[in-house]
PDB file of C-alpha atoms in Angstrom:
ATOM      1  CA  UNK A   1       0.000   0.000   0.000  1.00  0.00           C
ATOM      2  CA  UNK A   2       0.910   3.667   0.290  1.00  0.00           C
ATOM      3  CA  UNK A   3       2.738   3.181   3.587  1.00  0.00           C
ATOM      4  CA  UNK A   4       4.966   0.505   2.042  1.00  0.00           C
ATOM      5  CA  UNK A   5       5.878   2.822  -0.850  1.00  0.00           C
ATOM      6  CA  UNK A   6       6.676   5.643   1.576  1.00  0.00           C
ATOM      7  CA  UNK A   7       8.759   3.309   3.713  1.00  0.00           C
ATOM      8  CA  UNK A   8      10.770   2.052   0.739  1.00  0.00           C
ATOM      9  CA  UNK A   9      11.194   5.615  -0.522  1.00  0.00           C
ATOM     10  CA  UNK A  10      12.480   6.711   2.876  1.00  0.00           C
ATOM     11  CA  UNK A  11      15.022   3.889   2.929  1.00  0.00           C
ATOM     12  CA  UNK A  12      16.275   4.811  -0.559  1.00  0.00           C
ATOM     13  CA  UNK A  13      16.479   8.506   0.372  1.00  0.00           C
ATOM     14  CA  UNK A  14      18.357   7.697   3.604  1.00  0.00           C
ATOM     15  CA  UNK A  15      20.864   5.556   1.698  1.00  0.00           C
ATOM     16  CA  UNK A  16      21.679   8.300  -0.796  1.00  0.00           C
ATOM     17  CA  UNK A  17      21.693  11.026   1.883  1.00  0.00           C
ATOM     18  CA  UNK A  18      24.216   9.052   3.924  1.00  0.00           C
ATOM     19  CA  UNK A  19      26.490   8.384   0.966  1.00  0.00           C
ATOM     20  CA  UNK A  20      26.276  11.618  -1.006  1.00  0.00           C
ATOM     21  CA  UNK A  21      28.445  14.660  -0.367  1.00  0.00           C
ATOM     22  CA  UNK A  22      26.398  17.768  -0.970  1.00  0.00           C
ATOM     23  CA  UNK A  23      29.498  19.936  -1.229  1.00  0.00           C
ATOM     24  CA  UNK A  24      32.572  18.178  -2.608  1.00  0.00           C
ATOM     25  CA  UNK A  25      35.097  20.140  -0.547  1.00  0.00           C
ATOM     26  CA  UNK A  26      35.406  22.400   2.464  1.00  0.00           C
ATOM     27  CA  UNK A  27      37.826  24.957   1.090  1.00  0.00           C
ATOM     28  CA  UNK A  28      35.529  26.984  -1.168  1.00  0.00           C
ATOM     29  CA  UNK A  29      32.815  29.395  -0.056  1.00  0.00           C
ATOM     30  CA  UNK A  30      30.211  29.634  -2.807  1.00  0.00           C
ATOM     31  CA  UNK A  31      27.964  32.518  -3.762  1.00  0.00           C
ATOM     32  CA  UNK A  32      25.473  31.354  -1.145  1.00  0.00           C
ATOM     33  CA  UNK A  33      28.074  31.837   1.586  1.00  0.00           C
ATOM     34  CA  UNK A  34      27.632  28.216   2.651  1.00  0.00           C
ATOM     35  CA  UNK A  35      30.593  25.914   3.180  1.00  0.00           C
ATOM     36  CA  UNK A  36      30.904  22.295   4.260  1.00  0.00           C
ATOM     37  CA  UNK A  37      32.149  22.985   7.785  1.00  0.00           C
ATOM     38  CA  UNK A  38      32.883  19.351   8.592  1.00  0.00           C
ATOM     39  CA  UNK A  39      35.020  18.950   5.476  1.00  0.00           C
ATOM     40  CA  UNK A  40      36.757  22.252   6.218  1.00  0.00           C
ATOM     41  CA  UNK A  41      37.836  21.198   9.693  1.00  0.00           C
ATOM     42  CA  UNK A  42      38.702  17.667   8.605  1.00  0.00           C
ATOM     43  CA  UNK A  43      41.025  19.146   5.984  1.00  0.00           C
ATOM     44  CA  UNK A  44      42.616  21.654   8.332  1.00  0.00           C
ATOM     45  CA  UNK A  45      43.105  19.359  11.325  1.00  0.00           C
ATOM     46  CA  UNK A  46      44.084  16.234   9.428  1.00  0.00           C
ATOM     47  CA  UNK A  47      41.496  14.242  11.405  1.00  0.00           C
ATOM     48  CA  UNK A  48      38.665  12.484   9.608  1.00  0.00           C
ATOM     49  CA  UNK A  49      36.242  13.082  12.477  1.00  0.00           C
ATOM     50  CA  UNK A  50      37.491  16.080  14.516  1.00  0.00           C
ATOM     51  CA  UNK A  51      35.208  15.951  17.541  1.00  0.00           C
ATOM     52  CA  UNK A  52      37.656  16.032  20.468  1.00  0.00           C
ATOM     53  CA  UNK A  53      39.521  19.012  21.907  1.00  0.00           C
ATOM     54  CA  UNK A  54      42.865  17.377  21.163  1.00  0.00           C
ATOM     55  CA  UNK A  55      41.879  16.921  17.509  1.00  0.00           C
ATOM     56  CA  UNK A  56      41.814  20.681  17.146  1.00  0.00           C
ATOM     57  CA  UNK A  57      45.312  21.112  18.534  1.00  0.00           C
ATOM     58  CA  UNK A  58      46.365  20.195  14.997  1.00  0.00           C
ATOM     59  CA  UNK A  59      44.407  23.125  13.560  1.00  0.00           C
ATOM     60  CA  UNK A  60      46.717  26.032  12.622  1.00  0.00           C
ATOM     61  CA  UNK A  61      47.687  28.158  15.658  1.00  0.00           C
ATOM     62  CA  UNK A  62      45.905  26.033  18.287  1.00  0.00           C
ATOM     63  CA  UNK A  63      48.884  24.143  19.696  1.00  0.00           C
ATOM     64  CA  UNK A  64      50.928  27.348  19.599  1.00  0.00           C
ATOM     65  CA  UNK A  65      48.160  29.115  21.550  1.00  0.00           C
ATOM     66  CA  UNK A  66      48.263  26.549  24.359  1.00  0.00           C
ATOM     67  CA  UNK A  67      52.065  26.720  24.496  1.00  0.00           C
ATOM     68  CA  UNK A  68      52.046  30.536  24.501  1.00  0.00           C
ATOM     69  CA  UNK A  69      49.638  30.664  27.442  1.00  0.00           C
ATOM     70  CA  UNK A  70      51.848  28.227  29.358  1.00  0.00           C
ATOM     71  CA  UNK A  71      54.915  30.408  28.688  1.00  0.00           C
ATOM     72  CA  UNK A  72      53.278  33.633  29.889  1.00  0.00           C
ATOM     73  CA  UNK A  73      52.035  33.122  33.459  1.00  0.00           C
ATOM     74  CA  UNK A  74      51.877  36.908  33.841  1.00  0.00           C
ATOM     75  CA  UNK A  75      48.888  36.942  31.488  1.00  0.00           C
ATOM     76  CA  UNK A  76      48.267  39.077  28.433  1.00  0.00           C
ATOM     77  CA  UNK A  77      46.268  39.486  25.246  1.00  0.00           C
ATOM     78  CA  UNK A  78      46.985  36.858  22.583  1.00  0.00           C
ATOM     79  CA  UNK A  79      46.657  38.045  18.986  1.00  0.00           C
ATOM     80  CA  UNK A  80      47.172  35.645  16.051  1.00  0.00           C
ATOM     81  CA  UNK A  81      50.197  36.196  13.846  1.00  0.00           C
ATOM     82  CA  UNK A  82      50.605  35.385  10.167  1.00  0.00           C
ATOM     83  CA  UNK A  83      52.624  32.360  11.252  1.00  0.00           C
ATOM     84  CA  UNK A  84      50.641  29.299  12.265  1.00  0.00           C
ATOM     85  CA  UNK A  85      53.211  28.521  14.962  1.00  0.00           C
ATOM     86  CA  UNK A  86      53.241  31.698  17.041  1.00  0.00           C
ATOM     87  CA  UNK A  87      51.078  34.375  18.653  1.00  0.00           C
ATOM     88  CA  UNK A  88      51.689  37.972  19.599  1.00  0.00           C
ATOM     89  CA  UNK A  89      51.226  38.682  23.305  1.00  0.00           C
ATOM     90  CA  UNK A  90      50.355  42.187  24.471  1.00  0.00           C
ATOM     91  CA  UNK A  91      51.289  42.171  28.172  1.00  0.00           C
ATOM     92  CA  UNK A  92      49.307  43.672  31.034  1.00  0.00           C
ATOM     93  CA  UNK A  93      50.682  46.735  32.799  1.00  0.00           C
ATOM     94  CA  UNK A  94      52.930  45.826  35.699  1.00  0.00           C
ATOM     95  CA  UNK A  95      54.170  45.137  38.190  1.00  0.00           C
ATOM     96  CA  UNK A  96      51.244  42.979  39.278  1.00  0.00           C
ATOM     97  CA  UNK A  97      50.688  41.460  42.700  1.00  0.00           C
ATOM     98  CA  UNK A  98      49.132  38.428  41.039  1.00  0.00           C
ATOM     99  CA  UNK A  99      49.056  37.159  37.442  1.00  0.00           C
ATOM    100  CA  UNK A 100      46.606  38.881  35.134  1.00  0.00           C
ATOM    101  CA  UNK A 101      44.200  36.896  33.031  1.00  0.00           C
ATOM    102  CA  UNK A 102      44.870  35.661  29.536  1.00  0.00           C
ATOM    103  CA  UNK A 103      42.592  36.923  26.781  1.00  0.00           C
ATOM    104  CA  UNK A 104      42.558  35.203  23.384  1.00  0.00           C
ATOM    105  CA  UNK A 105      41.246  37.209  20.426  1.00  0.00           C
ATOM    106  CA  UNK A 106      40.431  34.740  17.668  1.00  0.00           C
ATOM    107  CA  UNK A 107      37.593  33.876  15.310  1.00  0.00           C
ATOM    108  CA  UNK A 108      37.276  30.148  16.028  1.00  0.00           C
ATOM    109  CA  UNK A 109      35.618  30.096  19.435  1.00  0.00           C
ATOM    110  CA  UNK A 110      34.837  26.406  19.883  1.00  0.00           C
ATOM    111  CA  UNK A 111      38.245  24.855  19.384  1.00  0.00           C
ATOM    112  CA  UNK A 112      39.876  27.714  21.282  1.00  0.00           C
ATOM    113  CA  UNK A 113      37.600  27.426  24.307  1.00  0.00           C
ATOM    114  CA  UNK A 114      37.937  23.638  24.407  1.00  0.00           C
ATOM    115  CA  UNK A 115      41.707  23.884  24.729  1.00  0.00           C
ATOM    116  CA  UNK A 116      42.049  26.598  27.377  1.00  0.00           C
ATOM    117  CA  UNK A 117      41.011  26.768  31.015  1.00  0.00           C
ATOM    118  CA  UNK A 118      38.009  28.542  32.465  1.00  0.00           C
ATOM    119  CA  UNK A 119      40.332  31.328  33.620  1.00  0.00           C
ATOM    120  CA  UNK A 120      41.017  32.348  30.000  1.00  0.00           C
ATOM    121  CA  UNK A 121      38.693  34.764  28.218  1.00  0.00           C
ATOM    122  CA  UNK A 122      38.052  34.049  24.542  1.00  0.00           C
ATOM    123  CA  UNK A 123      36.817  36.961  22.426  1.00  0.00           C
ATOM    124  CA  UNK A 124      36.101  37.129  18.718  1.00  0.00           C
ATOM    125  CA  UNK A 125      36.055  39.904  16.152  1.00  0.00           C
ATOM    126  CA  UNK A 126      32.653  38.860  14.767  1.00  0.00           C
ATOM    127  CA  UNK A 127      30.828  39.423  18.034  1.00  0.00           C
ATOM    128  CA  UNK A 128      29.509  35.923  18.718  1.00  0.00           C
ATOM    129  CA  UNK A 129      31.057  36.032  22.202  1.00  0.00           C
ATOM    130  CA  UNK A 130      32.002  39.703  22.376  1.00  0.00           C
ATOM    131  CA  UNK A 131      29.148  42.226  22.538  1.00  0.00           C
ATOM    132  CA  UNK A 132      31.516  45.095  21.769  1.00  0.00           C
ATOM    133  CA  UNK A 133      32.242  43.531  18.371  1.00  0.00           C
ATOM    134  CA  UNK A 134      28.603  42.541  17.877  1.00  0.00           C
ATOM    135  CA  UNK A 135      27.526  46.180  17.985  1.00  0.00           C
ATOM    136  CA  UNK A 136      29.836  47.416  15.240  1.00  0.00           C
ATOM    137  CA  UNK A 137      28.329  48.351  11.906  1.00  0.00           C
ATOM    138  CA  UNK A 138      27.801  45.402   9.575  1.00  0.00           C
ATOM    139  CA  UNK A 139      30.206  45.045   6.650  1.00  0.00           C
ATOM    140  CA  UNK A 140      28.149  45.603   3.521  1.00  0.00           C
ATOM    141  CA  UNK A 141      27.766  42.422   1.438  1.00  0.00           C
ATOM    142  CA  UNK A 142      29.725  40.487   4.057  1.00  0.00           C
ATOM    143  CA  UNK A 143      29.196  36.764   4.447  1.00  0.00           C
ATOM    144  CA  UNK A 144      26.356  36.107   6.876  1.00  0.00           C
ATOM    145  CA  UNK A 145      27.762  35.340  10.310  1.00  0.00           C
ATOM    146  CA  UNK A 146      31.127  36.754   9.245  1.00  0.00           C
ATOM    147  CA  UNK A 147      30.013  40.266   8.395  1.00  0.00           C
ATOM    148  CA  UNK A 148      31.563  42.106  11.338  1.00  0.00           C
ATOM    149  CA  UNK A 149      35.233  42.558  12.103  1.00  0.00           C
ATOM    150  CA  UNK A 150      36.369  44.481  15.163  1.00  0.00           C
ATOM    151  CA  UNK A 151      39.918  45.781  14.943  1.00  0.00           C
ATOM    152  CA  UNK A 152      42.253  44.412  17.650  1.00  0.00           C
ATOM    153  CA  UNK A 153      43.108  47.980  18.714  1.00  0.00           C
ATOM    154  CA  UNK A 154      39.744  48.044  20.500  1.00  0.00           C
ATOM    155  CA  UNK A 155      40.592  44.875  22.414  1.00  0.00           C
ATOM    156  CA  UNK A 156      43.892  46.318  23.642  1.00  0.00           C
ATOM    157  CA  UNK A 157      41.971  49.368  24.851  1.00  0.00           C
ATOM    158  CA  UNK A 158      39.118  47.369  26.364  1.00  0.00           C
ATOM    159  CA  UNK A 159      41.308  44.880  28.247  1.00  0.00           C
ATOM    160  CA  UNK A 160      43.684  47.532  29.577  1.00  0.00           C
ATOM    161  CA  UNK A 161      46.850  45.966  28.194  1.00  0.00           C
ATOM    162  CA  UNK A 162      50.005  47.996  27.507  1.00  0.00           C
ATOM    163  CA  UNK A 163      49.225  50.277  24.579  1.00  0.00           C
ATOM    164  CA  UNK A 164      52.637  51.544  23.450  1.00  0.00           C
ATOM    165  CA  UNK A 165      55.629  50.149  21.621  1.00  0.00           C
ATOM    166  CA  UNK A 166      57.631  47.982  21.845  1.00  0.00           C
ATOM    167  CA  UNK A 167      54.894  45.906  23.493  1.00  0.00           C
ATOM    168  CA  UNK A 168      52.356  46.415  20.715  1.00  0.00           C
ATOM    169  CA  UNK A 169      52.649  44.161  17.639  1.00  0.00           C
ATOM    170  CA  UNK A 170      53.932  45.907  14.531  1.00  0.00           C
ATOM    171  CA  UNK A 171      50.510  45.922  12.849  1.00  0.00           C
ATOM    172  CA  UNK A 172      48.861  47.907  15.643  1.00  0.00           C
ATOM    173  CA  UNK A 173      49.053  51.679  15.745  1.00  0.00           C
ATOM    174  CA  UNK A 174      49.498  53.608  18.990  1.00  0.00           C
ATOM    175  CA  UNK A 175      47.241  56.395  17.741  1.00  0.00           C
ATOM    176  CA  UNK A 176      44.490  53.935  16.815  1.00  0.00           C
ATOM    177  CA  UNK A 177      44.675  52.356  20.266  1.00  0.00           C
ATOM    178  CA  UNK A 178      44.599  55.799  21.903  1.00  0.00           C
ATOM    179  CA  UNK A 179      41.557  56.713  19.798  1.00  0.00           C
ATOM    180  CA  UNK A 180      39.882  53.427  20.751  1.00  0.00           C
ATOM    181  CA  UNK A 181      40.518  54.079  24.465  1.00  0.00           C
ATOM    182  CA  UNK A 182      38.725  57.399  24.156  1.00  0.00           C
ATOM    183  CA  UNK A 183      36.013  56.130  21.804  1.00  0.00           C
ATOM    184  CA  UNK A 184      35.067  53.343  24.188  1.00  0.00           C
ATOM    185  CA  UNK A 185      34.119  56.014  26.742  1.00  0.00           C
ATOM    186  CA  UNK A 186      31.230  57.115  24.515  1.00  0.00           C
ATOM    187  CA  UNK A 187      28.233  57.246  26.905  1.00  0.00           C
ATOM    188  CA  UNK A 188      26.076  54.983  24.727  1.00  0.00           C
ATOM    189  CA  UNK A 189      28.853  52.410  24.466  1.00  0.00           C
ATOM    190  CA  UNK A 190      29.443  52.558  28.203  1.00  0.00           C
ATOM    191  CA  UNK A 191      25.738  51.947  28.828  1.00  0.00           C
ATOM    192  CA  UNK A 192      25.923  48.882  26.606  1.00  0.00           C
ATOM    193  CA  UNK A 193      29.017  47.522  28.375  1.00  0.00           C
ATOM    194  CA  UNK A 194      27.537  48.195  31.803  1.00  0.00           C
ATOM    195  CA  UNK A 195      24.352  46.340  30.851  1.00  0.00           C
ATOM    196  CA  UNK A 196      26.159  43.002  30.813  1.00  0.00           C
ATOM    197  CA  UNK A 197      29.303  43.601  32.864  1.00  0.00           C
ATOM    198  CA  UNK A 198      27.730  44.985  36.018  1.00  0.00           C
ATOM    199  CA  UNK A 199      26.196  42.831  38.714  1.00  0.00           C
ATOM    200  CA  UNK A 200      22.813  41.453  37.685  1.00  0.00           C
ATOM    201  CA  UNK A 201      20.668  43.041  40.363  1.00  0.00           C
ATOM    202  CA  UNK A 202      16.906  43.436  40.145  1.00  0.00           C
ATOM    203  CA  UNK A 203      17.392  47.095  39.217  1.00  0.00           C
ATOM    204  CA  UNK A 204      19.850  46.135  36.467  1.00  0.00           C
ATOM    205  CA  UNK A 205      17.438  43.503  35.135  1.00  0.00           C
ATOM    206  CA  UNK A 206      14.601  46.030  34.919  1.00  0.00           C
ATOM    207  CA  UNK A 207      16.800  48.627  33.243  1.00  0.00           C
ATOM    208  CA  UNK A 208      18.093  46.119  30.683  1.00  0.00           C
ATOM    209  CA  UNK A 209      14.540  45.013  29.963  1.00  0.00           C
ATOM    210  CA  UNK A 210      13.392  48.593  29.437  1.00  0.00           C
ATOM    211  CA  UNK A 211      16.348  49.398  27.162  1.00  0.00           C
ATOM    212  CA  UNK A 212      16.426  46.074  25.313  1.00  0.00           C
ATOM    213  CA  UNK A 213      15.355  47.495  21.947  1.00  0.00           C
ATOM    214  CA  UNK A 214      17.758  50.429  22.216  1.00  0.00           C
ATOM    215  CA  UNK A 215      20.669  48.118  23.029  1.00  0.00           C
ATOM    216  CA  UNK A 216      19.710  45.747  20.210  1.00  0.00           C
ATOM    217  CA  UNK A 217      19.795  48.444  17.534  1.00  0.00           C
ATOM    218  CA  UNK A 218      22.838  50.340  18.840  1.00  0.00           C
ATOM    219  CA  UNK A 219      25.807  50.352  16.449  1.00  0.00           C
ATOM    220  CA  UNK A 220      29.140  52.159  16.447  1.00  0.00           C
ATOM    221  CA  UNK A 221      31.910  52.597  13.883  1.00  0.00           C
ATOM    222  CA  UNK A 222      34.756  50.096  14.086  1.00  0.00           C
ATOM    223  CA  UNK A 223      37.294  52.714  12.953  1.00  0.00           C
ATOM    224  CA  UNK A 224      38.176  54.502  16.219  1.00  0.00           C
ATOM    225  CA  UNK A 225      38.694  57.945  14.658  1.00  0.00           C
ATOM    226  CA  UNK A 226      35.318  57.748  12.890  1.00  0.00           C
ATOM    227  CA  UNK A 227      33.672  56.625  16.110  1.00  0.00           C
ATOM    228  CA  UNK A 228      35.113  59.648  17.920  1.00  0.00           C
ATOM    229  CA  UNK A 229      33.456  61.853  15.327  1.00  0.00           C
ATOM    230  CA  UNK A 230      30.168  59.949  15.489  1.00  0.00           C
ATOM    231  CA  UNK A 231      30.011  60.233  19.263  1.00  0.00           C
ATOM    232  CA  UNK A 232      31.191  63.840  19.350  1.00  0.00           C
ATOM    233  CA  UNK A 233      34.352  63.107  21.311  1.00  0.00           C
ATOM    234  CA  UNK A 234      37.623  64.998  20.903  1.00  0.00           C
ATOM    235  CA  UNK A 235      40.534  63.208  19.249  1.00  0.00           C
ATOM    236  CA  UNK A 236      43.459  62.942  21.706  1.00  0.00           C
ATOM    237  CA  UNK A 237      46.598  64.899  20.906  1.00  0.00           C
ATOM    238  CA  UNK A 238      49.471  62.649  19.731  1.00  0.00           C
ATOM    239  CA  UNK A 239      52.327  62.317  22.251  1.00  0.00           C
ATOM    240  CA  UNK A 240      55.185  64.744  21.669  1.00  0.00           C
TER     241      UNK A 240
END
């Protein structure tokens, strides 16, 4: 009967679904913006089924990240370098009575978080785990889910790490970091940060509820100098 036909059809469909690769590789992002994520990570880790934390230590930069954290007990901000075997570390201001925390700024949140301790903060430039990045203006025609990109200068400013050379990596600019430190004081941005960083009291809950729509639509410019202009703040004078 009809049920038998449906049952046989389901079996045939399941067989082909289990043995057909919808996207032949994981290294090309098509016009749709969709990529075979499993194939991508299998290719880049060298593991056929990368499901364990240790599998992702073979992903570029992951093993180096773990080793860098172990070598810097004083803490610091880890920024990825062009090399897959090293990270830049922006140190905290010292001297410190106790070690500062480590902060990792990297796109791939899952594999990073799986391979660090709970005392390490993991932030991303897209804003999935970093509200500051999430509230930047969207990159026009950017790939969905990858259409925001917060500059690392903001993270140096936000985490309070040393913001001058020679401790800054070569690709960061002291003036940009100085602008970001001032731009982050924009009252609207401070309200946003306070909404999730302050203690969750009953008063805070009510205020967040009342301002939920305002917080949701708030956006700022990811270029610090442009954000200073948008917020009406004065650009700091360069050091003489």
